[in-house]
XYZ file of C-alpha atoms in Angstrom:
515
model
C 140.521 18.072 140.615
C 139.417 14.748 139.165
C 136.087 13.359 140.941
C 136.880 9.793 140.271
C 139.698 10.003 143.025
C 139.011 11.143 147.045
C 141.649 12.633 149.231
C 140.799 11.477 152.554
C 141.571 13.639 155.822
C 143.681 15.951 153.533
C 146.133 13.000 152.811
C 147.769 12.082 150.054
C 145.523 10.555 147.418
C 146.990 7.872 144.400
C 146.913 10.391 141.897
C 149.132 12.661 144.186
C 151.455 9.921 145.022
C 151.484 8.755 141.101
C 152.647 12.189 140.177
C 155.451 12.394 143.171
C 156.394 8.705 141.889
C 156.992 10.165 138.643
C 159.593 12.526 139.725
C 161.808 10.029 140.559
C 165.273 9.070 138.548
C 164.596 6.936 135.930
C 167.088 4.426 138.206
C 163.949 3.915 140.727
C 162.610 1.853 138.198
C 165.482 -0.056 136.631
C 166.906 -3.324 137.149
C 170.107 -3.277 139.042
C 172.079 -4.175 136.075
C 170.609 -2.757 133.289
C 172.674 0.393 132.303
C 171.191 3.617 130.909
C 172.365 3.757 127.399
C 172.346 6.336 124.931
C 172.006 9.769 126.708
C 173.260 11.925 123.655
C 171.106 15.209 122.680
C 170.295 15.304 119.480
C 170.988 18.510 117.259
C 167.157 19.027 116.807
C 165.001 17.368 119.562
C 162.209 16.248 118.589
C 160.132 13.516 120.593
C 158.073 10.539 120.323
C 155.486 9.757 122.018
C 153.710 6.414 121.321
C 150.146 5.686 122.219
C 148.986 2.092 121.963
C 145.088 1.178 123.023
C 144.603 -2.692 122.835
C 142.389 -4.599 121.023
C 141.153 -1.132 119.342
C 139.155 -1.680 116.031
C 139.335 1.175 113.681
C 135.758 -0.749 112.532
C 134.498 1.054 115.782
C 135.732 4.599 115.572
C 133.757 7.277 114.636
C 136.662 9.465 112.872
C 136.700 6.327 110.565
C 133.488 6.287 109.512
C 131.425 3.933 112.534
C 127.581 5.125 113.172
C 128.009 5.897 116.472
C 129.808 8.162 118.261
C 132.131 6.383 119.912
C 135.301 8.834 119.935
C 133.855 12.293 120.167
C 137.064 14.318 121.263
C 139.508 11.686 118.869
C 136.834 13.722 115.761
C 137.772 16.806 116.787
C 141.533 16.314 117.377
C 142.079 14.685 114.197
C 141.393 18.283 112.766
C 145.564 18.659 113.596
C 146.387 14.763 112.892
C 147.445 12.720 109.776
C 144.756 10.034 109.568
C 145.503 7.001 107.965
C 142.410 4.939 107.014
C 143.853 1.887 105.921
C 146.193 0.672 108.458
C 146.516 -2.587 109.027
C 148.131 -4.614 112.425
C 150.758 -7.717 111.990
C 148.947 -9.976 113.755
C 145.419 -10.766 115.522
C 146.625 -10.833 118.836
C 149.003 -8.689 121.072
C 152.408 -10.490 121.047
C 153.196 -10.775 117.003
C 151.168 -7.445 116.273
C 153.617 -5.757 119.369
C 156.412 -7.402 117.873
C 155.672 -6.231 113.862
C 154.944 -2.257 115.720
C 158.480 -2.446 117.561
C 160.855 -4.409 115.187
C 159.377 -2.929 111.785
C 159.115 -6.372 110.941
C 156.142 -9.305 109.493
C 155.894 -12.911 111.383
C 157.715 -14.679 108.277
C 160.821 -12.589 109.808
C 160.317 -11.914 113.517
C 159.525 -15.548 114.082
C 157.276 -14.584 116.916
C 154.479 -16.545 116.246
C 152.684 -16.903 119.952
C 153.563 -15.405 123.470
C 155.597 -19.100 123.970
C 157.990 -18.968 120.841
C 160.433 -16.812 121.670
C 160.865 -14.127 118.720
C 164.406 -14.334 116.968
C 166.705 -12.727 119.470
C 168.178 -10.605 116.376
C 165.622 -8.220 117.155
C 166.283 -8.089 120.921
C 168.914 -5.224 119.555
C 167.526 -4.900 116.585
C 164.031 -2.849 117.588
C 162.372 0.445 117.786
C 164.269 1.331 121.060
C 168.034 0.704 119.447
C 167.319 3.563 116.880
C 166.662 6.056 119.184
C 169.792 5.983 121.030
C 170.089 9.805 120.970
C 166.320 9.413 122.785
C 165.632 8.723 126.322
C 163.695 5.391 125.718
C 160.893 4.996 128.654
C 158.233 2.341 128.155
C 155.057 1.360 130.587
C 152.265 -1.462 129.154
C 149.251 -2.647 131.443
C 149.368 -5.908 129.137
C 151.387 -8.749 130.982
C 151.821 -10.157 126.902
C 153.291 -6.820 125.687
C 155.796 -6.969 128.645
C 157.374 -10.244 127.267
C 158.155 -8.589 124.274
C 159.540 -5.152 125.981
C 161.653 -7.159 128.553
C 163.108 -9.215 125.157
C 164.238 -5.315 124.205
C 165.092 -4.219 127.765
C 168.818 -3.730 126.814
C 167.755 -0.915 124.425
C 165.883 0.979 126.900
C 166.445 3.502 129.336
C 163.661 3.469 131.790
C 161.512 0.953 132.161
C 158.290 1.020 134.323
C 157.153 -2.429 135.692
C 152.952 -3.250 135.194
C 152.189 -3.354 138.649
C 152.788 0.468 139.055
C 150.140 1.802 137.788
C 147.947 -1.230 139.705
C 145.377 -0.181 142.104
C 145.933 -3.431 144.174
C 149.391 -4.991 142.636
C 150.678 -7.838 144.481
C 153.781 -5.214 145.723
C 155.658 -7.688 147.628
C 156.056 -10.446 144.765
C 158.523 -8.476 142.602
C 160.132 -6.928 145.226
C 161.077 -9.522 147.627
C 161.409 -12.526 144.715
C 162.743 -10.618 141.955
C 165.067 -13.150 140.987
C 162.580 -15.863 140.842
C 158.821 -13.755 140.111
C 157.170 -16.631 137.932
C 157.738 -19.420 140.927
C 156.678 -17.222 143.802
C 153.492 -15.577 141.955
C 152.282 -19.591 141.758
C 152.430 -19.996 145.628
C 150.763 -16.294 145.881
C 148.044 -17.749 143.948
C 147.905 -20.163 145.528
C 147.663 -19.829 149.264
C 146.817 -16.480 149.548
C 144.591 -15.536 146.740
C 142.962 -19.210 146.453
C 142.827 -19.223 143.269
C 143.749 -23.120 142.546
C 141.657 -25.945 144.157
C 143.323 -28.482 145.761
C 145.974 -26.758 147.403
C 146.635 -25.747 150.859
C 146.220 -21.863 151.606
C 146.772 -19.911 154.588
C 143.283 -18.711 155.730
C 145.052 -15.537 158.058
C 146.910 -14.431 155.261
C 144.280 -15.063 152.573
C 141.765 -12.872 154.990
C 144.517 -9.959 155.179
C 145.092 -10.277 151.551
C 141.266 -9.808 151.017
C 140.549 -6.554 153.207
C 143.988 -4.772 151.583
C 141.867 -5.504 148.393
C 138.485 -4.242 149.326
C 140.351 -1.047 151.047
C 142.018 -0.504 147.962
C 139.126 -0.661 145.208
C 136.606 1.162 147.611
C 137.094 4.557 146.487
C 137.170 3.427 142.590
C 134.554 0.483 143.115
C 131.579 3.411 142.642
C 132.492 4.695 139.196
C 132.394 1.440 137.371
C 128.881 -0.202 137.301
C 130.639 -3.759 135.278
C 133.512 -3.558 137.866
C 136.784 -2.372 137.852
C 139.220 -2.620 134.766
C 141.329 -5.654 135.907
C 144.291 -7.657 134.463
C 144.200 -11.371 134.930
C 141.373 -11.190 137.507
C 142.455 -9.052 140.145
C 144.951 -6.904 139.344
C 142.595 -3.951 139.163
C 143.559 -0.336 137.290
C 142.113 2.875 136.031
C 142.875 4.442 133.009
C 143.261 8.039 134.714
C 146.010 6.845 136.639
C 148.118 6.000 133.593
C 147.312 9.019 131.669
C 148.331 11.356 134.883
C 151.685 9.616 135.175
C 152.275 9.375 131.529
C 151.508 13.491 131.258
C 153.757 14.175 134.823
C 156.736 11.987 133.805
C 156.853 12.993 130.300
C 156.632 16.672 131.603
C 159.546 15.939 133.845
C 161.978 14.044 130.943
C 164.608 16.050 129.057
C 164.328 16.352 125.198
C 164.447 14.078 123.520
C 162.525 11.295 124.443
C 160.732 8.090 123.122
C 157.428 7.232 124.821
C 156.044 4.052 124.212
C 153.272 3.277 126.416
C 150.760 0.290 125.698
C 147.719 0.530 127.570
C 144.999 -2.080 127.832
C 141.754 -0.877 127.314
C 139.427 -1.349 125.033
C 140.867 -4.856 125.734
C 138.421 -7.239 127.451
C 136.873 -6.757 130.379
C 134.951 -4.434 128.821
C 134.547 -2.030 131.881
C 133.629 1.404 131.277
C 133.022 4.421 133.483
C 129.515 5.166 134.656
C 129.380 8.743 132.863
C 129.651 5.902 130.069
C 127.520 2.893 130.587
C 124.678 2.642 128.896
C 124.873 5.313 126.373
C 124.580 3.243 123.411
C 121.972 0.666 124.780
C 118.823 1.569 123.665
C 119.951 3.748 120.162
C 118.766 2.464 117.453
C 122.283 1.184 115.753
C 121.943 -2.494 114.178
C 124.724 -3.668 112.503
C 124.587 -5.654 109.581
C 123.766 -9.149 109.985
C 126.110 -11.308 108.636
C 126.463 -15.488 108.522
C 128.716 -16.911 110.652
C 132.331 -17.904 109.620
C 133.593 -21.263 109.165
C 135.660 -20.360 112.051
C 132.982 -19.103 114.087
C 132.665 -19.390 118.123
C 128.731 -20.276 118.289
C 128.107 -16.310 119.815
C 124.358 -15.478 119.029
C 123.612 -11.969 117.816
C 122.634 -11.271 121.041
C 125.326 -12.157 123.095
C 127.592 -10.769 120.098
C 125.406 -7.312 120.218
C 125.470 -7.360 123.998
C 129.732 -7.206 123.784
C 129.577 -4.613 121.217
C 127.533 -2.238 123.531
C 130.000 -2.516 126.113
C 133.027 -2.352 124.129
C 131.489 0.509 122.255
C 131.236 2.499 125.945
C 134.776 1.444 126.618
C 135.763 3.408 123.796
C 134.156 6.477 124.980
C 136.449 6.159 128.227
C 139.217 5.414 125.749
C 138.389 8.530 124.285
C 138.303 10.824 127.191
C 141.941 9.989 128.730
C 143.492 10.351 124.981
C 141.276 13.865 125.101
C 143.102 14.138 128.838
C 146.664 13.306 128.416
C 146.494 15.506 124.563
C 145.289 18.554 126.702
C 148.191 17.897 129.422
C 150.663 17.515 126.669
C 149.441 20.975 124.795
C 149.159 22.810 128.533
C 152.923 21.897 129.164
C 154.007 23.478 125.813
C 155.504 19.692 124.625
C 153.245 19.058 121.746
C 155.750 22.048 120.192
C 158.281 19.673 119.540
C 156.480 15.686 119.859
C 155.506 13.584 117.484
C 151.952 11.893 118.854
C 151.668 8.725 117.405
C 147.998 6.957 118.197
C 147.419 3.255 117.084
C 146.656 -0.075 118.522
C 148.084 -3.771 118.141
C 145.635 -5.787 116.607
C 141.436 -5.257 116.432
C 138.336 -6.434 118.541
C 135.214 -8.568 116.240
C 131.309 -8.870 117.293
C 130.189 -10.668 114.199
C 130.096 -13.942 112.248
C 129.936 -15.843 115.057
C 132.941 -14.209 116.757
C 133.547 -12.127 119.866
C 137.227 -10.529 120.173
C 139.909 -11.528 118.819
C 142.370 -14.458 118.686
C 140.639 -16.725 115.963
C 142.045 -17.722 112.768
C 139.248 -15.280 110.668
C 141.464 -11.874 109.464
C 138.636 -9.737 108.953
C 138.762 -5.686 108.903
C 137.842 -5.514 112.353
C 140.417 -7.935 113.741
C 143.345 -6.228 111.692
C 141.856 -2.984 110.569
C 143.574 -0.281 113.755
C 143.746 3.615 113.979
C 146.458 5.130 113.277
C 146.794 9.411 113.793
C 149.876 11.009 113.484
C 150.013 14.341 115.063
C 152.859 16.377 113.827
C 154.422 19.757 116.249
C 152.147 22.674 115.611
C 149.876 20.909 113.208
C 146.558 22.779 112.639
C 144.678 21.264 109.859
C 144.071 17.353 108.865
C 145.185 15.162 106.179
C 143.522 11.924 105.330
C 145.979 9.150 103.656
C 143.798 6.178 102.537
C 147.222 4.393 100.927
C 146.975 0.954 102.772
C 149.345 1.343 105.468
C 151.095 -1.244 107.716
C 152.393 -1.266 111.336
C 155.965 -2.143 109.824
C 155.581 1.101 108.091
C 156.029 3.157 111.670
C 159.748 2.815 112.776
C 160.815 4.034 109.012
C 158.597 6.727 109.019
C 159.701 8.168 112.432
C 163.145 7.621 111.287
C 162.568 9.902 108.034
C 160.884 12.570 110.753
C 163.324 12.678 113.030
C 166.102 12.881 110.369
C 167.878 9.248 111.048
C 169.096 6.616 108.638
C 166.921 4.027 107.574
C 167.953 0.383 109.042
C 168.072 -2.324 106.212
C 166.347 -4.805 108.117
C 162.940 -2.825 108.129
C 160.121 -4.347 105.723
C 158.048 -1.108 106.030
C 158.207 2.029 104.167
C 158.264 5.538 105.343
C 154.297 6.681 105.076
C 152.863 9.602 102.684
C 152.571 12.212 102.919
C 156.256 12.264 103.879
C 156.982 10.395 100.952
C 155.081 10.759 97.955
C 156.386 7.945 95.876
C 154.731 5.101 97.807
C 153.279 2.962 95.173
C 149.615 2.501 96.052
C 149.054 -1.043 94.896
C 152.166 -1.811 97.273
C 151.173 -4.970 99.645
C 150.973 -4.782 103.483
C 150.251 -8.203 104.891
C 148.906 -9.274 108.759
C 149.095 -12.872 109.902
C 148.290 -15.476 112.405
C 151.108 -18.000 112.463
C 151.009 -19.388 116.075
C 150.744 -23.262 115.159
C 153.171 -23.291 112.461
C 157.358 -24.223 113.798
C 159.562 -21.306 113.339
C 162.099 -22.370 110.939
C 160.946 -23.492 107.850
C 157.490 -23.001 106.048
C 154.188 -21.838 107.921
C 152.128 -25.277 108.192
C 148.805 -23.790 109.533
C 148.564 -20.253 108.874
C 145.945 -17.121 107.931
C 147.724 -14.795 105.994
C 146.212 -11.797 104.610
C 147.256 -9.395 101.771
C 145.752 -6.054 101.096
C 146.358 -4.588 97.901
C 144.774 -1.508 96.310
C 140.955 -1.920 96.877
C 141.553 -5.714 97.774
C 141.880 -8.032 100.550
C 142.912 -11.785 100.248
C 143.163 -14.117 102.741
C 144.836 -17.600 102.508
C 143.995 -20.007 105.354
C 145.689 -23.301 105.257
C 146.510 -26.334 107.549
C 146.479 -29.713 109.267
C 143.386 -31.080 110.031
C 144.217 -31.185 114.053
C 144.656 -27.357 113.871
C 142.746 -26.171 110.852
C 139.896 -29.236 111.415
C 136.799 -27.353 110.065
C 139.072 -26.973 106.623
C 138.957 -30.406 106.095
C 142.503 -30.131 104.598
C 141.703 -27.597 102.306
C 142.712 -24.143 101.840
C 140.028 -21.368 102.380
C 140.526 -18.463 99.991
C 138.890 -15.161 100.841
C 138.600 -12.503 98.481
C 136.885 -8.585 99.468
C 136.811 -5.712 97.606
C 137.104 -3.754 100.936
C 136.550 -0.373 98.890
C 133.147 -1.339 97.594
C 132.335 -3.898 100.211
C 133.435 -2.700 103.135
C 131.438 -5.354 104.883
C 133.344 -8.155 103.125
C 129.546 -9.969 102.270
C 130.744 -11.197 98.524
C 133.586 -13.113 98.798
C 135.151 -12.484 95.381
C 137.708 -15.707 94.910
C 135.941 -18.187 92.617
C 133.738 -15.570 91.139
C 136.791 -12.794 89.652
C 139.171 -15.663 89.249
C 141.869 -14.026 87.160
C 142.346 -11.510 89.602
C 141.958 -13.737 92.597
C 144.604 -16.359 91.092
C 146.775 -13.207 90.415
C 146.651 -11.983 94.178
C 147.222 -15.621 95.767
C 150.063 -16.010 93.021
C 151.671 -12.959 94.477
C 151.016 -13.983 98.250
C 152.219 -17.429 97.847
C 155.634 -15.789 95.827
C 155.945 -13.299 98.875
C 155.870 -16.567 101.110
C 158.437 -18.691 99.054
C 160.963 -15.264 99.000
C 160.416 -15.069 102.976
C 160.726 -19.039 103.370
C 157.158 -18.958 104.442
C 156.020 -21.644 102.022
């Protein structure tokens, strides 16, 4: 039995009741009128299952290459995984790299540039989950910006599993009682009951009520994590155990085949390990290298910057055990037989230049730069792919696996070493296009291409949004291969080849309408 959770008076604890809860019909958890679609078997079952970690930086991994050892069991399991060790995210930032993972599609086509431009509603049946029809589609994300893009695809799935399930402490009544009307009625809860807002009337009885169902709740987690409990917008408090126990129960409980997709949020900030993890990596003696800070840079000092790595560092390690947890669960219950484990992440997480997170205009490796492991049924030995490699490149390649026609609006390729004739020097491209309109050509924009050993970046805009550009285009070009620390920026210095590569990128652009 897990130590993190108590049982009180021989009651039944969360992780008891999580497991129950996932017995349920997948019509517990369903809006009244969306139908379940697409129950077919297939001929050959074979299932998906989908990890996503936030914010995770393949920059920070061990099995990639990172000093220290920040995902121990991830090593060792790789020994029966595909590792791909140039993958690259579509975006900096959850909503356009979710949208790129789940449509098989780049900004330039997607359109959805920033969690309040709606992405083009082709791909609302047009997605991941429409392909899999013969697949029970069940989805679950922590991240309140990944569930705008799910609900967008909610037609196309068959069981969907609101946030606040897997809360410690959700505000229960809110979706339940104002269903029709959430958005309007969580600004009142915040309002007068959890005081968030100045200025506006609260009630103090409720507000004290609402308090001591909090405390009660976080007590018996409260000890394990010495920064505080994992939380989602402030107080919605959760712990990573609880999501890998109902993903293993539910999973064990579903009928092949299924789709999994489930988009957890750590390493995302807070940064809130476990206590068998804090403080491991404080006083090793890692330094990384000291670089100047970007043109785009946040003012972070080294220390502050360092400080953030240690903790997101730790975070991994508790990242590490659940995936270590839920792959055990998986091989105990005989389903790793016949499921595809896909683990990857929807954009990266930076501590340098200036820079903490992610979310600025800079497209360095590790704001862009994710894991990505396939583990194939019954694998036993590893295979490295170092092709660059693109999130658009997922939905083809699990269409090839699972034996399904290829859809003709995908802009990724299926991924060696299922298919051997992917051209190395092909392009995969990440972007940050929030401040550019959606129809017609991006206007401020960071738009990277990776080719071979190379990695441009284009940065262009206004002065309002791109101010510290003065009006002028910012060229970046690495040698990622050779300078994995992208110190030597190589446009102006190699200038037929870095003309060459922004000819290309600025040609890819015109053909998408981009420029």
């Amino acid at each position: 039995m897990n130590t993190f959770h108590s049982q009180k008076n021989g009651g039944l604890n969360r992780r008891d009741f999580l497991k129950l809860l996932s017995l349920l019909p997948p019509a517990a958890y369903l809006p009244a009128d969306l139908p379940l679609i697409g129950q077919e078997q297939d001929a050959a079952p074979q299932n998906i299952l989908i990890m996503v970690y936030d914010a995770w930086s393949a920059q920070n991994v061990s099995t990639y290459g990172y000093p220290r050892q920040t995902t121990p069991n991830i090593d060792r399991l790789a020994e029966k995984a595909i590792v791909y060790h140039n993958h690259y995210s579509g975006g900096i930032f959850t909503y356009p790299g979710t949208i790129s993972l789940l449509t098989g599609t780049y900004n330039w086509t997607h359109k959805g540039y920033y969690y309040n431009k709606v992405m083009d509603e082709y791909f609302n049946t047009h997605n991941l989950f429409s392909l899999f029809g013969t697949h029970h589609r069940i989805t679950y994300t922590h991240n309140p910006i990944a569930k705008i893009v799910i609900k967008y695809m909610l037609s196309q799935i068959s069981e969907y599993i609101p946030p606040y399930k897997l809360y410690l402490n959700e505000d229960y009544w809110l979706p339940k009682i104002f269903e029709n009307d959430y958005d309007t009625a969580s600004v009142s809860w915040v309002r007068s009951i959890k005081k968030f807002d100045d200025g506006y009337a609260n009630s103090l009885f409720l507000s004290r009520l609402y308090d001591l169902y909090h405390n009660l709740t976080q007590e018996a987690e409260a000890a394990n994590f010495p920064l505080g409990l994992p939380s989602i917008e402030g107080d919605n408090y959760f712990i990573l155990e609880d999501a890998t126990d109902w993903i293993a129960s539910r999973t064990r409980n579903l009928k092949a085949p299924y789709l999994g997709y489930f988009h957890l949020l750590p390493p995302h900030a807070p940064y809130r390990t476990r206590k068998d993890f804090f403080n491991i990596f404080r006083e090793d003696d890692y330094k990384p290298v000291k670089k100047p800070d970007h043109v785009f840079t946040q003012k972070e000092t080294r220390q502050e910057l360092m400080a953030n790595r240690n903790d997101y560092d730790e975070y991994l390690l508790y990242v590490d055990e659940e995936f270590n947890r839920l792959y055990t669960h998986l091989e105990a219950a005989g389903q790793l037989e016949n499921t595809w484990v896909i683990l990857t992440s929807d954009h990266g997480e930076m501590f340098e230049r200036g820079i903490k997170a992610h979310g600025v205009y800079a497209m360095f490796q590790p704001l862009i730069h994710v894991p990505l492991m396939i583990f194939p049924p019954g694998q036993q030995e590893r295979i490295d792919i170092h092709t660059p490699s693109s999130a658009t490149d997922l939905i083809p390649t699990l269409l090839h696996l699972t034996g399904k026609p290829q859809a003709d609006w995908l802009e990724g390729t299926v991924l060696p070493p299922f298919n051997t004739e992917v051209d190395p020097l092909r392009p995969v491209f990440s972007m940050d296009t929030r401040f550019s309109e959606q129809e017609g050509p991006f206007t401020n924009a960071s738009v990277m291409m990776r080719k071979g050993d190379y990695k441009l970046t284009y940065n262009f805009g206004d002065t309002d949004r791109y101010s510290r550009l003065n009006g002028e285009p910012l060229i970046e070009l690495f040698d990622v291969v050779n300078d994995p620390e992208e110190l030597d920026n190589l446009y102006g210095k190699e200038n037929a080849l870095g003309q060459s590569l922004l000819d290309e990128l600025i040609a890819k652009m015109k053909e998408k309408g981009a420029a």
